[in-house]
Amino acid sequence: MAAMRIFLLLLFTTGLLSAQSDILVYESFDYADYNPMFCLGDTVNGWRGPWRREIGDDGIIRKGDLVPSNTLPVSGRAVLEFVRAGIRYNRAIVPVEDDGQVLWMAYDVDFKPGSTANNVGNVTFTKGGNQVFTVGRKFGNRKIGLVWPGVGNYNTNVDAEGLHRLVIKIQFSGNVGEEQAWLWVDPDTFSGEGEPTIATADLRVPSGGLPGLRLNQGFDGVQLKVEGTPPLKVDFDNLILGKTYAAIDPAFIVSTSGPQIQTFPLRVSPNPGIGLLMVEWEMPRPGPMKLAVMDLRGSVLHQQPARNYSAGLHTMDLDLRQYGLPTGSYLLRLSSPGYQTSTKIILSKD
């Protein structure tokens, strides 16, 4: 048992360091409560300077995370609150060039109710101050989508109102018109590698015969934008750009949200079993919890979207037979903000 705990610690630490090395930009808005947004930030976590106000009034940093119902919260700290229209903030990042790499980006956003179609709330990536692409809500409709200036507008069927986690994957090619992008809104289906599945993407670009992407220019800045009349009230949280999905995965960001990850009680029965298991755990505090089944090398075989639970004892029926796993040993991992626990489970024939 002691050897297994050491193995799990090494496995977790290795994955954590790997994900950290793949981060390009990370912003959790970890500033003093009710600070104005203007001139906050520095040159850490991939940024080359502070936020700079282009137009509009100050956004406000307020305490309290965005907690989508089907994803983990990520910073455990603060939220950027835009309460008026006509606000833009720009910040330079370490330049990202088109060299054939894959990039992942995610952020949490809460589009407050009561707004009309003629307003926007989004994150835009820029090059030399010019827009390269935009992720979020646009002028002219209530849908979440992507914009490539001079290329096209791409809409999902997802209404922007409410709390969402937006995830985008970009496949650079090095050639204009041969690049691809995928957008997930609140992803909840994952591949064996632990990434959102391409088949469940809410949007794929290019599509419908529209021109290809123009990302070969790269980008070197980020813009947060809220515009329109009447004002669209928006909260932003946990903006992150990375080379892999592991670097933007909520489970990873939860793992880096506190100075030390603590464990909590976890029991599985029967163990060994034929696949129908009862999982029992004790939530240390109210909040979301995410479950993942991995092989002994740490590769994710199955994971469930996080759900919110009260503090205290909880149970869950987990039927591993539906995933077609062969007999053998696996790891079951539960993650909650600041806490993570794993245990070995054994599937037998009978």
Coordinates of C-alpha atoms in Angstrom, one line a residue, residues 5 7-17 19 72-73 246 249-258 260-266 281-285 288-294 298 300 303 331-343:
R5 CA 0.9 5.7 -2.6
F7 CA 3.7 5.5 -7.2
L8 CA 0.5 7.6 -7.3
L9 CA 2.4 10.6 -5.9
L10 CA 5.1 10.2 -8.5
L11 CA 2.5 9.8 -11.3
F12 CA 0.6 12.9 -10.2
T13 CA 3.8 15.0 -9.8
T14 CA 5.1 13.9 -13.2
G15 CA 1.8 14.8 -14.9
L16 CA 1.6 18.1 -13.0
L17 CA 5.1 19.2 -14.1
A19 CA 1.2 20.1 -17.8
L72 CA -14.4 22.1 -12.2
P73 CA -13.8 25.6 -11.1
A246 CA -3.7 18.6 -20.1
D249 CA -7.7 20.7 -18.1
P250 CA -9.8 21.8 -15.1
A251 CA -8.3 18.9 -13.1
F252 CA -4.8 20.4 -13.6
I253 CA -5.8 23.9 -12.8
V254 CA -7.5 22.8 -9.6
S255 CA -4.3 21.1 -8.7
T256 CA -2.4 24.3 -9.0
S257 CA -5.0 26.5 -7.3
G258 CA -3.5 25.9 -3.8
Q260 CA -0.6 21.9 -1.4
I261 CA -3.0 19.2 -2.6
Q262 CA -4.7 17.3 0.2
T263 CA -6.4 13.9 0.1
F264 CA -9.8 12.9 1.3
P265 CA -11.3 9.4 2.2
L266 CA -12.2 7.2 -0.8
W281 CA -16.1 9.4 -0.6
E282 CA -16.2 12.2 1.9
M283 CA -16.3 15.7 0.4
P284 CA -14.1 18.0 2.6
R285 CA -16.1 21.0 1.6
P288 CA -17.6 20.1 -7.6
M289 CA -15.9 16.7 -7.9
K290 CA -14.6 15.0 -11.0
L291 CA -14.0 11.3 -11.5
A292 CA -11.5 9.7 -13.8
V293 CA -10.5 6.0 -14.5
M294 CA -6.9 5.6 -15.7
G298 CA -1.8 7.4 -15.8
V300 CA -7.2 8.5 -18.8
Q303 CA -13.8 10.5 -17.1
L331 CA -6.6 3.7 -11.0
L332 CA -9.7 5.6 -9.9
R333 CA -9.1 9.3 -9.3
L334 CA -11.4 11.9 -7.6
S335 CA -10.6 15.6 -7.9
S336 CA -12.1 18.5 -6.1
P337 CA -10.7 22.1 -5.6
G338 CA -7.5 21.7 -3.6
Y339 CA -8.1 18.0 -3.1
Q340 CA -7.3 14.8 -5.0
T341 CA -7.4 11.1 -4.1
S342 CA -6.7 8.0 -6.1
T343 CA -7.0 4.3 -5.3

